[in-house]
Amino acid sequence: MLPYGRQTIEDDDIDAVVRVLRGDWLTTGPTVAELEQQLSLLSGGHDAVTCTSGTAALHIAYAMAGVGPGDQVITTPMTFVATASSASLLGAEVVFADVEEDTALLDPAAVASAVTDRTRVIAAVDYAGHTADYKRLGKIAADAGALTLADAAHSIGGLHHGRPVGDLADITTFSFFPTKNVTTGEGGAAIFKDADLARQAREFRGVGVVRDPSRLRISDEGPWHQEVHAFGLNYRLNDIGCALGLSQLARLSDFKARRAAIVERYNQAFSGVEGIRTPTRREGVDPMWHLYPARILGGRRREVFERMREAGIGVQVNYIPAYWHPAYEDLGYRRGMCPNAEAFYAEELSLPLYPTLADADVDRIIETLIDILDRPRRAEGAPRRATH
Ligand SMILES: *Cc1c(COP(=O)(O)O)cnc(C)c1O
């Protein structure tokens, strides 16, 4: 089965990890700082704080933004649930605003009508690797005294009118899960424009421990002394993962180019084909394509999904609207809230997309899909015609 996403591991990656394994540091050593420096360079020079996953990065981001009971976080339902659930876990009320009909990105107009004086964070997702409209979202957030968060789990390396992902929102989060654009095994990072929030985030991901002698409040304990000023968790990414991440980042532009070439091949092949709609790309956006979200029209998404899988092609659906999860249903969220997101979900089918996917495989995926669209499976129980 061709997977829908897959890591790219080469000898450089293996050598980088082995070098760390032969060295003195397995956990927080020099490689963590090196990866954070590279992530910072990539993100407009802002502080980067690595952590154990994209979900941890979101949890850190919301916690540092001060999100808690009584606050609202406005976000998109067209995402992996962690974008919303990490805020819910902190006691905030998550408000789902609808997405744009074509891009499936958080719609600034929907956000503007959802904003209140309790809105603390407006969290967009760069769905499929295409950046959201942070210019408009940032204006709404600034007027409301809220922060913008970019869940950039899909979009590291992308650009918006020449500005890099990481420089578009107040806080940006990355995921380094194997199917994402670069991997550390498991891992993530949060980028902060506010250096003070970044410092707090660094302490939070290290159980809240303060070591900086100039900040210690108890001064006469002895040289071993370290202390906690605010509670934290152990969300530290280790040197092993960071070595892999550094080696991966060195090939980020190769990955981006190959992903873009595959997207272009799909777009060309499907243009003018009935029953399928190709992804939208806004002017000025240079996406880091993580997904190829095709739309299967005519109510045939499930049938096409099943037949592609039968043909050994690992398609996927990204995503069920976040508020359909029973955890949100239990909180009173109901279907119908965000019609654009629900309509998008009903048609969405992610085709395989990863740098090592060969052109021959892309062509087989295209041919198989067009063939399925040409020949609808006869309805259940319909009479079979004899073939002579
Ligand atoms: C993958 C993903 C996450 C979570 O990242 P993990 O590293 O798997 O915890 C969050 N948001 C989006 C949009 C994602 O795709």
Coordinates of C-alpha atoms and ligand atoms in Angstrom, one line a residue:
M1 CA 0.0 0.0 0.0
L2 CA 1.4 3.4 -0.9
P3 CA 1.1 5.6 2.2
Y4 CA -0.5 9.0 2.1
G5 CA 2.5 10.5 3.8
R6 CA 5.9 9.3 4.8
Q7 CA 9.2 10.4 6.3
T8 CA 12.3 10.8 4.1
I9 CA 15.3 9.3 5.9
E10 CA 18.7 9.4 4.2
D11 CA 22.3 8.5 5.3
D12 CA 22.8 12.0 6.5
D13 CA 20.0 11.6 9.0
I14 CA 21.2 8.3 10.2
D15 CA 24.8 9.6 10.6
A16 CA 23.6 12.6 12.5
V17 CA 21.7 10.5 15.0
V18 CA 24.5 8.0 15.4
R19 CA 26.9 10.9 16.2
V20 CA 24.7 12.0 19.1
L21 CA 24.4 8.4 20.3
R22 CA 28.2 8.2 20.5
G23 CA 28.5 11.5 22.3
D24 CA 27.9 12.7 25.8
W25 CA 24.4 14.1 25.6
L26 CA 21.2 12.2 24.9
T27 CA 18.7 14.6 26.3
T28 CA 19.2 18.4 26.6
G29 CA 22.6 19.0 25.1
P30 CA 24.1 21.3 22.4
T31 CA 21.9 19.8 19.6
V32 CA 18.7 21.2 21.1
A33 CA 20.1 24.7 21.1
E34 CA 21.4 24.2 17.5
L35 CA 18.0 23.1 16.2
E36 CA 16.3 26.0 18.0
Q37 CA 18.8 28.4 16.4
Q38 CA 18.0 27.0 12.9
L39 CA 14.3 27.1 13.5
S40 CA 14.7 30.7 14.6
L41 CA 16.6 31.6 11.4
L42 CA 13.8 30.0 9.4
S43 CA 11.1 31.9 11.3
G44 CA 12.1 35.5 10.9
G45 CA 14.6 35.4 13.8
H46 CA 12.1 34.9 16.6
D47 CA 12.7 32.7 19.6
A48 CA 12.2 29.0 19.0
V49 CA 11.4 26.5 21.8
T50 CA 11.5 22.8 20.9
C51 CA 9.3 20.3 22.7
T52 CA 8.0 16.7 22.4
S53 CA 5.2 17.1 19.9
G54 CA 3.0 19.5 18.0
T55 CA 0.4 19.0 20.6
A56 CA 2.8 19.9 23.3
A57 CA 3.7 23.0 21.3
L58 CA 0.0 24.0 21.2
H59 CA -0.4 23.4 24.9
I60 CA 2.7 25.5 25.7
A61 CA 1.5 28.2 23.3
Y62 CA -1.9 28.5 24.9
A63 CA -0.5 28.3 28.4
M64 CA 2.0 31.1 27.7
A65 CA -0.8 33.2 26.2
G66 CA -2.5 32.9 29.6
V67 CA -5.4 30.9 28.3
G68 CA -7.6 29.6 31.1
P69 CA -11.2 29.4 32.4
G70 CA -13.3 32.3 31.3
D71 CA -11.3 32.9 28.2
Q72 CA -12.3 32.1 24.6
V73 CA -10.1 30.7 21.9
I74 CA -11.4 31.1 18.4
T75 CA -10.2 28.4 16.0
T76 CA -11.0 26.4 12.9
P77 CA -12.8 23.1 12.9
M78 CA -10.9 22.0 9.8
T79 CA -7.9 20.6 11.8
F80 CA -6.5 17.8 13.8
V81 CA -8.3 18.0 17.1
A82 CA -5.2 19.0 19.1
T83 CA -5.5 22.6 17.8
A84 CA -8.7 22.9 19.8
S85 CA -8.4 20.3 22.6
S86 CA -5.2 21.7 24.0
A87 CA -7.0 24.9 24.7
S88 CA -10.1 23.1 26.1
L89 CA -7.8 21.2 28.4
L90 CA -6.7 24.6 29.9
G91 CA -10.3 25.3 30.7
A92 CA -10.9 27.8 27.9
E93 CA -14.1 27.9 25.8
V94 CA -13.3 27.0 22.3
V95 CA -15.3 28.8 19.7
F96 CA -15.3 27.3 16.2
A97 CA -15.5 29.8 13.4
D98 CA -16.2 28.6 9.9
V99 CA -13.6 28.3 7.1
E100 CA -13.5 29.8 3.6
E101 CA -15.4 27.6 1.2
D102 CA -12.5 27.1 -1.2
T103 CA -9.3 27.1 0.9
A104 CA -10.7 25.5 4.1
L105 CA -8.7 28.1 6.0
L106 CA -10.1 30.0 9.0
D107 CA -12.3 32.8 7.5
P108 CA -11.5 36.2 9.0
A109 CA -15.1 37.4 8.5
A110 CA -16.3 34.5 10.6
V111 CA -13.7 35.3 13.2
A112 CA -14.7 38.9 13.3
S113 CA -18.3 38.0 14.1
A114 CA -17.3 35.5 16.8
V115 CA -14.9 37.8 18.7
T116 CA -15.8 39.0 22.2
D117 CA -14.0 40.8 25.0
R118 CA -13.2 37.3 26.4
T119 CA -11.3 36.3 23.2
R120 CA -7.7 35.6 24.2
V121 CA -6.3 33.7 21.2
I122 CA -7.3 33.5 17.5
A123 CA -5.7 30.2 16.3
A124 CA -5.6 29.5 12.6
V125 CA -4.3 26.4 10.9
D126 CA -2.2 26.5 7.7
Y127 CA -4.3 23.7 6.3
A128 CA -2.4 21.5 3.8
G129 CA 0.6 23.9 4.0
H130 CA -1.2 27.0 2.7
T131 CA -0.9 29.9 5.1
A132 CA -4.0 31.5 6.6
D133 CA -4.7 35.2 6.3
Y134 CA -2.8 36.5 9.3
K135 CA -2.9 40.0 8.2
R136 CA -6.6 40.2 8.6
L137 CA -6.7 37.9 11.6
G138 CA -3.9 40.0 13.3
K139 CA -6.0 43.1 12.9
I140 CA -9.0 41.5 14.5
A141 CA -6.9 40.1 17.3
A142 CA -5.1 43.4 18.0
D143 CA -8.5 45.2 18.2
A144 CA -9.7 42.6 20.7
G145 CA -6.5 42.5 22.8
A146 CA -5.9 38.9 21.7
L147 CA -2.9 37.0 20.3
T148 CA -2.7 35.2 17.0
L149 CA -1.5 31.6 16.9
A150 CA -0.5 29.9 13.7
D151 CA -0.8 26.1 13.9
A152 CA 1.9 25.5 11.3
A153 CA 2.1 21.7 11.7
H154 CA 1.7 21.6 7.9
S155 CA 3.5 24.6 6.7
I156 CA 7.1 24.9 7.9
G157 CA 9.1 26.5 5.1
G158 CA 6.1 28.2 3.5
L159 CA 5.9 31.9 2.6
H160 CA 3.2 34.5 2.5
H161 CA 4.0 37.5 0.3
G162 CA 7.7 36.7 0.9
R163 CA 7.4 36.4 4.7
P164 CA 8.2 33.0 6.2
V165 CA 5.9 30.9 8.3
G166 CA 7.0 31.6 11.9
D167 CA 6.9 35.4 11.3
L168 CA 3.2 35.7 10.5
A169 CA 1.5 35.2 13.9
D170 CA 2.4 36.1 17.5
I171 CA 3.0 32.5 18.2
T172 CA 3.6 29.7 15.7
T173 CA 3.6 25.9 16.4
F174 CA 5.3 23.1 14.4
S175 CA 4.9 19.4 14.5
F176 CA 7.8 17.0 13.6
F177 CA 5.7 13.9 13.4
P178 CA 6.9 11.5 10.7
T179 CA 4.2 12.3 8.2
K180 CA 4.8 16.1 8.5
N181 CA 7.3 18.0 6.4
V182 CA 10.3 17.4 8.6
T183 CA 10.6 14.9 11.4
T184 CA 12.3 14.3 14.7
G185 CA 10.4 11.0 15.3
E186 CA 8.0 12.7 17.7
G187 CA 8.6 16.4 18.3
G188 CA 7.5 20.0 17.9
A189 CA 8.4 23.6 18.5
A190 CA 6.8 26.9 19.3
I191 CA 8.0 30.2 17.9
F192 CA 7.4 33.4 20.0
K193 CA 7.7 36.9 18.8
D194 CA 7.7 38.0 22.5
A195 CA 11.1 37.0 24.0
D196 CA 9.6 37.0 27.5
L197 CA 7.0 34.5 26.6
A198 CA 9.7 32.4 25.0
R199 CA 11.7 32.4 28.2
Q200 CA 8.6 31.4 30.2
A201 CA 7.9 28.6 27.6
R202 CA 11.5 27.3 28.0
E203 CA 10.9 27.0 31.8
F204 CA 7.4 25.5 31.3
R205 CA 8.7 22.7 29.1
G206 CA 11.4 22.0 31.7
V207 CA 9.0 21.4 34.7
G208 CA 9.3 25.1 35.6
V209 CA 12.8 24.8 36.9
V210 CA 14.7 28.1 37.1
R211 CA 18.5 27.9 37.1
D212 CA 19.6 31.4 36.1
P213 CA 21.4 32.7 39.2
S214 CA 20.2 36.3 38.6
R215 CA 16.6 35.2 38.9
L216 CA 16.8 32.9 41.9
R217 CA 14.6 34.1 44.8
I218 CA 16.3 31.9 47.4
S219 CA 20.0 33.0 47.3
D220 CA 21.6 31.3 50.3
E221 CA 21.0 27.6 49.7
G222 CA 24.2 26.6 47.9
P223 CA 25.6 25.9 44.4
W224 CA 23.2 23.0 43.8
H225 CA 20.2 25.1 44.2
Q226 CA 17.5 25.5 41.5
E227 CA 13.9 26.5 42.1
V228 CA 10.4 26.6 40.6
H229 CA 8.4 29.8 40.2
A230 CA 5.6 28.5 38.1
F231 CA 4.5 24.9 37.5
G232 CA 5.5 23.2 34.3
L233 CA 5.7 19.9 32.5
N234 CA 8.5 17.8 31.0
Y235 CA 8.0 18.6 27.3
R236 CA 11.8 18.5 26.5
L237 CA 12.8 17.2 23.0
N238 CA 16.1 15.3 23.3
D239 CA 19.4 15.7 21.4
I240 CA 18.7 12.5 19.4
G241 CA 15.5 13.9 17.9
C242 CA 17.1 17.3 17.4
A243 CA 20.0 15.8 15.5
L244 CA 17.5 14.2 13.1
G245 CA 15.6 17.5 12.9
L246 CA 18.7 19.5 12.0
S247 CA 19.7 17.0 9.3
Q248 CA 16.1 17.2 8.0
L249 CA 16.0 21.0 8.0
A250 CA 19.1 21.1 5.8
R251 CA 16.9 19.5 3.1
L252 CA 13.8 21.5 3.7
S253 CA 13.9 23.3 0.3
D254 CA 14.4 20.0 -1.5
F255 CA 11.4 18.6 0.2
K256 CA 9.4 21.7 -0.6
A257 CA 10.4 21.6 -4.3
R258 CA 9.5 17.9 -4.7
R259 CA 6.2 18.3 -2.9
A260 CA 5.4 21.3 -5.2
A261 CA 6.3 19.3 -8.3
I262 CA 3.9 16.4 -7.3
V263 CA 1.1 18.9 -6.5
E264 CA 1.7 20.5 -10.0
R265 CA 1.5 17.0 -11.6
Y266 CA -1.8 16.3 -9.8
N267 CA -3.2 19.7 -10.7
Q268 CA -2.3 19.3 -14.4
A269 CA -3.8 15.8 -14.6
F270 CA -7.0 16.7 -12.9
S271 CA -7.7 20.0 -14.6
G272 CA -10.9 19.7 -16.5
V273 CA -11.7 16.2 -15.1
E274 CA -15.3 16.0 -14.0
G275 CA -16.1 14.9 -10.5
I276 CA -12.9 16.3 -8.9
R277 CA -11.9 19.7 -7.6
T278 CA -8.2 20.6 -7.1
P279 CA -6.9 22.7 -4.2
T280 CA -7.1 26.5 -4.2
R281 CA -4.0 28.6 -4.0
R282 CA -4.2 32.3 -3.1
E283 CA -2.1 34.9 -4.8
G284 CA 1.1 35.7 -2.9
V285 CA 1.2 32.4 -1.1
D286 CA 4.1 30.0 -1.6
P287 CA 2.8 26.9 0.2
M288 CA 4.8 24.1 1.7
W289 CA 2.4 21.5 0.5
H290 CA 1.9 18.9 3.2
L291 CA -1.4 17.5 1.9
Y292 CA -3.0 17.3 -1.5
P293 CA -6.6 17.8 -0.5
A294 CA -8.6 16.8 -3.6
R295 CA -12.4 17.2 -3.4
I296 CA -14.5 14.4 -4.8
L297 CA -17.8 15.7 -6.0
G298 CA -21.2 14.0 -6.4
G299 CA -21.3 12.4 -3.0
R300 CA -18.8 9.8 -4.1
R301 CA -15.9 10.5 -1.6
R302 CA -16.5 7.3 0.5
E303 CA -16.7 5.1 -2.6
V304 CA -13.6 6.6 -4.1
F305 CA -11.8 6.3 -0.8
E306 CA -12.6 2.6 -0.6
R307 CA -11.7 1.9 -4.2
M308 CA -8.4 3.7 -4.0
R309 CA -7.5 1.7 -0.9
E310 CA -8.5 -1.5 -2.7
A311 CA -6.1 -0.5 -5.4
G312 CA -3.3 -0.2 -2.8
I313 CA -3.3 3.6 -2.7
G314 CA -3.3 4.9 0.9
V315 CA -5.6 7.9 0.6
Q316 CA -6.7 9.7 3.8
V317 CA -9.4 12.2 4.9
N318 CA -8.2 15.3 6.7
Y319 CA -10.2 16.1 8.8
I320 CA -13.5 15.4 10.5
P321 CA -14.7 18.8 11.8
A322 CA -13.1 19.0 15.3
Y323 CA -16.4 19.6 17.1
W324 CA -17.9 16.3 15.8
H325 CA -15.6 14.5 18.2
P326 CA -17.7 13.0 21.0
A327 CA -15.6 15.0 23.6
Y328 CA -17.0 18.2 22.0
E329 CA -20.4 16.7 21.4
D330 CA -20.5 16.0 25.2
L331 CA -19.8 19.7 25.8
G332 CA -22.9 20.6 23.7
Y333 CA -21.3 21.3 20.3
R334 CA -23.7 20.3 17.5
R335 CA -23.4 19.4 13.8
G336 CA -24.3 22.2 11.5
M337 CA -22.3 24.9 13.2
C338 CA -19.8 25.5 10.4
P339 CA -21.4 24.6 7.1
N340 CA -18.3 25.3 4.9
A341 CA -16.1 23.0 7.0
E342 CA -18.7 20.3 6.9
A343 CA -19.2 20.6 3.2
F344 CA -15.4 20.5 2.7
Y345 CA -15.1 17.4 4.9
A346 CA -17.8 15.6 3.0
E347 CA -15.7 15.9 -0.2
E348 CA -12.1 15.9 1.0
L349 CA -9.7 13.1 0.0
S350 CA -6.0 13.5 0.6
L351 CA -3.9 11.9 -2.1
P352 CA -0.4 10.5 -1.3
L353 CA 2.2 13.3 -1.1
Y354 CA 5.8 12.9 0.2
P355 CA 9.2 13.7 -1.3
T356 CA 10.1 10.1 -2.2
L357 CA 6.9 9.4 -4.1
A358 CA 8.0 8.6 -7.6
D359 CA 6.5 10.1 -10.7
A360 CA 5.4 6.6 -11.8
D361 CA 3.5 6.2 -8.6
V362 CA 1.9 9.7 -9.0
D363 CA 0.8 8.7 -12.5
R364 CA -0.7 5.4 -11.2
I365 CA -2.6 7.3 -8.5
I366 CA -3.9 9.8 -11.2
E367 CA -4.9 7.0 -13.6
T368 CA -6.6 4.9 -10.9
L369 CA -8.5 7.9 -9.6
I370 CA -9.7 9.0 -13.1
D371 CA -10.7 5.5 -13.9
I372 CA -12.7 5.3 -10.7
L373 CA -14.4 8.6 -11.4
D374 CA -15.2 7.4 -15.0
R375 CA -16.9 4.2 -13.7
P376 CA -19.1 4.7 -10.7
R377 CA -19.6 1.5 -8.7
R378 CA -23.1 0.2 -9.4
A379 CA -25.5 0.7 -6.5
E380 CA -25.8 -2.0 -3.9
G381 CA -28.2 -4.7 -5.1
A382 CA -28.4 -3.4 -8.7
P383 CA -28.9 -6.1 -11.2
R384 CA -25.6 -7.3 -12.8
R385 CA -25.6 -7.3 -16.5
A386 CA -24.1 -10.4 -18.1
T387 CA -21.0 -9.7 -20.1
H388 CA -20.4 -11.5 -23.4
Ligands
LIG1 C1 -0.1 16.8 13.5 C2 -0.8 18.0 13.9 C3 -0.9 18.5 15.2 C4 -0.3 17.7 16.3 O1 1.1 17.4 16.2 P1 1.7 16.1 16.9 O2 3.1 16.3 16.7 O3 1.1 14.9 16.2 O4 1.3 16.2 18.3 C5 -1.6 19.7 15.4 N1 -2.2 20.3 14.5 C6 -2.2 19.9 13.2 C7 -2.9 20.7 12.2 C8 -1.5 18.7 12.8 O5 -1.6 18.3 11.6

